[in-house]
């Protein structure tokens, strides 16, 4: 436990607390084994099962190239987790030029809606802040992601 | 002496910290590892001196590392897989500058298809660059090797950058008990960098790495780099001896495990060699005279050690965790060329390709390989290269391909 505290000392108490809790519950799970973790027997070097090795046949490239023939697979993978800064559009200021931010976003994470206002897809926005730099009327602000998340969770809490 | 549970990444960071490095240029984004994160944390909270600078790519990172080393300060950096390849142009360049520093690589299979698990194609792509290469099998060895690598790199008779390699996941993320040596003892082994002839100062400009034409001078400088690398063998042996005297751990050029009376040998490198070690124990308990040879030093290639260790054996299985596309296993090729024409060369030197993309090598596969070389030794005929790939694995892959096929049909592409 002291070890976990040492290593996570730089994080806040609640993170340390959660880690300690997880470690303790994992420890409790082992209780029925009375703390004894045994190794499996060494695999005997006589009479073992022979591996079913095969000769890999050559197949045409249409089959043997690693391609997924389907669209939208990246939609399902939320890559926005990397963000440390979050771009936030002030719709009061946005003058619906519609194209600048949405064109410059290298991740295609800004979609322009029917009403001409852009919307950022935070599941995929990486927080590169190129949109912030490009928006002509400076309608996009950059907010530290952790603050944005704290705000969100306190709103949810209300 | 302190022994704590450390990951390979943690061990590499501790190596750099104990070496009191002055400068750490780092590309901070994936595939960068926790090595840099740990160093950044220590420098930030004052536990470690030195300066860490983030750069926009591994290409710039290695350039910065070489440039800083050329001013006579001690430099450390780390990368992995695609990052090492992205910096490839500069690997050759800074080695040509004869700039001594240490770069840790966390091995990972190369794209495409992309994977996160280890094999050695990344580090072997840097094989001919002029960097010396040291391969580790345990987390302790990672820490120790970083220290050894500085002695090797900075030696007047060598003066070359050194790559220290560990396997991603198997070492980088796995905790093992690691002894962190005392600072005073490390300082005795590795005193502050004495840059000798390399003193690049703003007040005294000089041109490094000049252009040459006509082949003659080019040839001279490249070959000098080669000779310096060849010279690293005796320097390594001396330094490893000093290391053993101070810290009690022996890191031979080539680890020979249970080789004395062995008729058969496995040859492999990296952390998977510890699996071969376990297999050697089990086979020996069943009466096999078998051992393991594991090169730590891959560049320079210690062919004399191989010749001597392999002489008179009945059969040898070289297990490559890499694939030179269109040729086969790299280590097998190198061992074979070391043995050509040697009167006592083993009659059977079989090639096995295994562990690509982190694919495990099971105990029964080691037993089967032992069987294969024993049978081959009876006839004296080396079998063709063997892929450690099973029917079951192919079936799994077929399932994935079937899904891709269905999707293709859904897209109306036949
Ligand atoms: S660039 Fe600025 S003004 Fe133009 S649509 Fe985007 S947010 Fe609105
Ligand atoms: S911060 Fe970068 S990724 Fe995110 S919406 Fe703006 S331009 Fe796109």
GROMACS .gro file of N, CA, C and O in nm, chain A residues 3 7 42-46 48-57 59 62-64 66-71 82, chain B residues 4-5 113 175 282-283 286 363-365 367-369 371 386-392 394 398 401 404 407-408 411:
model
  224
    3UNK      N    1   0.370   0.143  -0.111
    3UNK     CA    2   0.432   0.146  -0.243
    3UNK      C    3   0.344   0.223  -0.342
    3UNK      O    4   0.391   0.309  -0.416
    7UNK      N    5   0.435   0.581  -0.532
    7UNK     CA    6   0.443   0.600  -0.677
    7UNK      C    7   0.341   0.699  -0.728
    7UNK      O    8   0.362   0.765  -0.829
   42UNK      N    9   0.553  -2.761  -1.436
   42UNK     CA   10   0.635  -2.746  -1.556
   42UNK      C   11   0.584  -2.844  -1.659
   42UNK      O   12   0.549  -2.957  -1.627
   43UNK      N   13   0.578  -2.795  -1.781
   43UNK     CA   14   0.534  -2.884  -1.888
   43UNK      C   15   0.643  -2.989  -1.908
   43UNK      O   16   0.758  -2.954  -1.928
   44UNK      N   17   0.604  -3.114  -1.899
   44UNK     CA   18   0.704  -3.219  -1.910
   44UNK      C   19   0.768  -3.217  -2.048
   44UNK      O   20   0.700  -3.197  -2.148
   45UNK      N   21   0.898  -3.236  -2.050
   45UNK     CA   22   0.967  -3.237  -2.179
   45UNK      C   23   0.966  -3.376  -2.241
   45UNK      O   24   1.039  -3.405  -2.334
   46UNK      N   25   0.884  -3.466  -2.186
   46UNK     CA   26   0.857  -3.595  -2.256
   46UNK      C   27   0.707  -3.607  -2.277
   46UNK      O   28   0.628  -3.569  -2.192
   48UNK      N   29   0.495  -3.448  -2.464
   48UNK     CA   30   0.414  -3.327  -2.477
   48UNK      C   31   0.335  -3.333  -2.607
   48UNK      O   32   0.364  -3.417  -2.694
   49UNK      N   33   0.237  -3.245  -2.616
   49UNK     CA   34   0.159  -3.239  -2.739
   49UNK      C   35   0.238  -3.164  -2.847
   49UNK      O   36   0.281  -3.051  -2.826
   50UNK      N   37   0.254  -3.226  -2.962
   50UNK     CA   38   0.332  -3.161  -3.068
   50UNK      C   39   0.258  -3.040  -3.122
   50UNK      O   40   0.138  -3.046  -3.141
   51UNK      N   41   0.327  -2.929  -3.144
   51UNK     CA   42   0.260  -2.812  -3.200
   51UNK      C   43   0.211  -2.842  -3.342
   51UNK      O   44   0.279  -2.912  -3.417
   52UNK      N   45   0.093  -2.788  -3.377
   52UNK     CA   46   0.039  -2.815  -3.511
   52UNK      C   47   0.092  -2.715  -3.613
   52UNK      O   48   0.016  -2.645  -3.679
   53UNK      N   49   0.225  -2.709  -3.622
   53UNK     CA   50   0.287  -2.617  -3.717
   53UNK      C   51   0.243  -2.650  -3.860
   53UNK      O   52   0.226  -2.767  -3.895
   54UNK      N   53   0.229  -2.545  -3.940
   54UNK     CA   54   0.194  -2.567  -4.080
   54UNK      C   55   0.287  -2.487  -4.170
   54UNK      O   56   0.353  -2.394  -4.124
   55UNK      N   57   0.288  -2.523  -4.296
   55UNK     CA   58   0.355  -2.439  -4.396
   55UNK      C   59   0.250  -2.338  -4.438
   55UNK      O   60   0.141  -2.376  -4.482
   56UNK      N   61   0.280  -2.211  -4.425
   56UNK     CA   62   0.183  -2.108  -4.464
   56UNK      C   63   0.183  -2.097  -4.617
   56UNK      O   64   0.286  -2.071  -4.677
   57UNK      N   65   0.066  -2.120  -4.680
   57UNK     CA   66   0.064  -2.114  -4.827
   57UNK      C   67   0.064  -1.969  -4.877
   57UNK      O   68   0.017  -1.879  -4.808
   59UNK      N   69  -0.088  -1.675  -5.075
   59UNK     CA   70  -0.223  -1.642  -5.121
   59UNK      C   71  -0.218  -1.510  -5.194
   59UNK      O   72  -0.131  -1.427  -5.169
   62UNK      N   73  -0.494  -0.981  -5.289
   62UNK     CA   74  -0.629  -0.934  -5.259
   62UNK      C   75  -0.681  -0.992  -5.127
   62UNK      O   76  -0.761  -0.929  -5.059
   63UNK      N   77  -0.634  -1.109  -5.092
   63UNK     CA   78  -0.675  -1.171  -4.967
   63UNK      C   79  -0.572  -1.144  -4.858
   63UNK      O   80  -0.605  -1.114  -4.744
   64UNK      N   81  -0.444  -1.148  -4.895
   64UNK     CA   82  -0.342  -1.149  -4.791
   64UNK      C   83  -0.291  -1.009  -4.753
   64UNK      O   84  -0.200  -0.998  -4.672
   66UNK      N   85  -0.361  -0.667  -4.543
   66UNK     CA   86  -0.447  -0.640  -4.427
   66UNK      C   87  -0.542  -0.522  -4.449
   66UNK      O   88  -0.516  -0.411  -4.406
   67UNK      N   89  -0.653  -0.549  -4.517
   67UNK     CA   90  -0.748  -0.442  -4.548
   67UNK      C   91  -0.883  -0.474  -4.486
   67UNK      O   92  -0.926  -0.590  -4.490
   68UNK      N   93  -0.948  -0.375  -4.428
   68UNK     CA   94  -1.085  -0.395  -4.382
   68UNK      C   95  -1.176  -0.327  -4.483
   68UNK      O   96  -1.166  -0.207  -4.506
   69UNK      N   97  -1.262  -0.407  -4.546
   69UNK     CA   98  -1.347  -0.352  -4.652
   69UNK      C   99  -1.476  -0.299  -4.594
   69UNK      O  100  -1.583  -0.350  -4.621
   70UNK      N  101  -1.467  -0.200  -4.510
   70UNK     CA  102  -1.589  -0.144  -4.453
   70UNK      C  103  -1.564   0.002  -4.419
   70UNK      O  104  -1.451   0.041  -4.391
   71UNK      N  105  -1.672   0.079  -4.420
   71UNK     CA  106  -1.657   0.221  -4.394
   71UNK      C  107  -1.673   0.251  -4.245
   71UNK      O  108  -1.717   0.166  -4.168
   82UNK      N  109  -0.709   1.184  -2.621
   82UNK     CA  110  -0.572   1.236  -2.613
   82UNK      C  111  -0.567   1.383  -2.576
   82UNK      O  112  -0.463   1.435  -2.541
  162UNK      N  113   1.382  -0.288  -0.594
  162UNK     CA  114   1.240  -0.257  -0.599
  162UNK      C  115   1.180  -0.314  -0.727
  162UNK      O  116   1.252  -0.354  -0.818
  163UNK      N  117   1.047  -0.314  -0.731
  163UNK     CA  118   0.980  -0.365  -0.849
  163UNK      C  119   0.974  -0.255  -0.954
  163UNK      O  120   0.911  -0.152  -0.932
  271UNK      N  121   0.061  -0.475  -4.108
  271UNK     CA  122  -0.039  -0.407  -4.027
  271UNK      C  123   0.024  -0.358  -3.897
  271UNK      O  124   0.126  -0.411  -3.854
  333UNK      N  125   0.690  -0.558  -1.444
  333UNK     CA  126   0.773  -0.527  -1.327
  333UNK      C  127   0.853  -0.649  -1.285
  333UNK      O  128   0.800  -0.759  -1.277
  440UNK      N  129   1.398  -2.766  -1.846
  440UNK     CA  130   1.308  -2.880  -1.851
  440UNK      C  131   1.364  -2.992  -1.939
  440UNK      O  132   1.355  -3.109  -1.904
  441UNK      N  133   1.425  -2.955  -2.050
  441UNK     CA  134   1.483  -3.057  -2.137
  441UNK      C  135   1.599  -3.127  -2.066
  441UNK      O  136   1.614  -3.249  -2.074
  444UNK      N  137   1.518  -3.394  -1.844
  444UNK     CA  138   1.484  -3.517  -1.914
  444UNK      C  139   1.603  -3.574  -1.992
  444UNK      O  140   1.585  -3.644  -2.092
  521UNK      N  141   0.635  -2.371  -2.457
  521UNK     CA  142   0.738  -2.470  -2.419
  521UNK      C  143   0.744  -2.585  -2.519
  521UNK      O  144   0.853  -2.626  -2.560
  522UNK      N  145   0.625  -2.636  -2.561
  522UNK     CA  146   0.629  -2.752  -2.651
  522UNK      C  147   0.693  -2.717  -2.785
  522UNK      O  148   0.747  -2.804  -2.853
  523UNK      N  149   0.690  -2.589  -2.820
  523UNK     CA  150   0.757  -2.551  -2.945
  523UNK      C  151   0.909  -2.558  -2.930
  523UNK      O  152   0.979  -2.594  -3.024
  525UNK      N  153   1.053  -2.770  -2.730
  525UNK     CA  154   1.084  -2.914  -2.731
  525UNK      C  155   1.087  -2.965  -2.874
  525UNK      O  156   1.173  -3.045  -2.913
  526UNK      N  157   0.988  -2.919  -2.951
  526UNK     CA  158   0.980  -2.966  -3.090
  526UNK      C  159   1.103  -2.920  -3.170
  526UNK      O  160   1.158  -2.996  -3.248
  527UNK      N  161   1.144  -2.796  -3.144
  527UNK     CA  162   1.265  -2.748  -3.214
  527UNK      C  163   1.385  -2.833  -3.177
  527UNK      O  164   1.468  -2.867  -3.263
  529UNK      N  165   1.377  -3.143  -3.090
  529UNK     CA  166   1.359  -3.269  -3.164
  529UNK      C  167   1.403  -3.256  -3.309
  529UNK      O  168   1.471  -3.343  -3.363
  544UNK      N  169   1.178  -2.291  -4.067
  544UNK     CA  170   1.049  -2.333  -4.016
  544UNK      C  171   0.983  -2.214  -3.947
  544UNK      O  172   1.044  -2.146  -3.865
  545UNK      N  173   0.859  -2.191  -3.987
  545UNK     CA  174   0.780  -2.086  -3.925
  545UNK      C  175   0.709  -2.144  -3.804
  545UNK      O  176   0.649  -2.250  -3.814
  546UNK      N  177   0.717  -2.075  -3.688
  546UNK     CA  178   0.643  -2.123  -3.571
  546UNK      C  179   0.500  -2.068  -3.581
  546UNK      O  180   0.465  -1.970  -3.516
  547UNK      N  181   0.422  -2.130  -3.667
  547UNK     CA  182   0.286  -2.083  -3.692
  547UNK      C  183   0.196  -2.205  -3.701
  547UNK      O  184   0.226  -2.299  -3.774
  548UNK      N  185   0.087  -2.203  -3.625
  548UNK     CA  186   0.008  -2.325  -3.613
  548UNK      C  187  -0.120  -2.318  -3.695
  548UNK      O  188  -0.169  -2.211  -3.729
  549UNK      N  189  -0.172  -2.435  -3.719
  549UNK     CA  190  -0.301  -2.453  -3.784
  549UNK      C  191  -0.408  -2.369  -3.714
  549UNK      O  192  -0.488  -2.300  -3.778
  550UNK      N  193  -0.406  -2.374  -3.581
  550UNK     CA  194  -0.506  -2.300  -3.501
  550UNK      C  195  -0.497  -2.150  -3.529
  550UNK      O  196  -0.598  -2.082  -3.542
  552UNK      N  197  -0.385  -2.008  -3.799
  552UNK     CA  198  -0.433  -1.979  -3.934
  552UNK      C  199  -0.586  -1.975  -3.934
  552UNK      O  200  -0.647  -1.889  -3.996
  556UNK      N  201  -0.826  -1.683  -4.052
  556UNK     CA  202  -0.931  -1.708  -4.151
  556UNK      C  203  -1.063  -1.646  -4.109
  556UNK      O  204  -1.139  -1.594  -4.191
  559UNK      N  205  -1.050  -1.286  -4.183
  559UNK     CA  206  -1.061  -1.265  -4.328
  559UNK      C  207  -1.205  -1.284  -4.373
  559UNK      O  208  -1.254  -1.212  -4.459
  562UNK      N  209  -1.394  -0.976  -4.314
  562UNK     CA  210  -1.360  -0.876  -4.415
  562UNK      C  211  -1.430  -0.907  -4.547
  562UNK      O  212  -1.475  -0.816  -4.618
  565UNK      N  213  -1.796  -0.812  -4.534
  565UNK     CA  214  -1.810  -0.667  -4.547
  565UNK      C  215  -1.792  -0.623  -4.691
  565UNK      O  216  -1.862  -0.536  -4.741
  566UNK      N  217  -1.699  -0.687  -4.759
  566UNK     CA  218  -1.675  -0.649  -4.897
  566UNK      C  219  -1.800  -0.677  -4.981
  566UNK      O  220  -1.840  -0.597  -5.064
  569UNK      N  221  -2.053  -0.426  -4.941
  569UNK     CA  222  -2.023  -0.304  -5.017
  569UNK      C  223  -2.044  -0.325  -5.166
  569UNK      O  224  -2.020  -0.235  -5.246
   0.00000   0.00000   0.00000
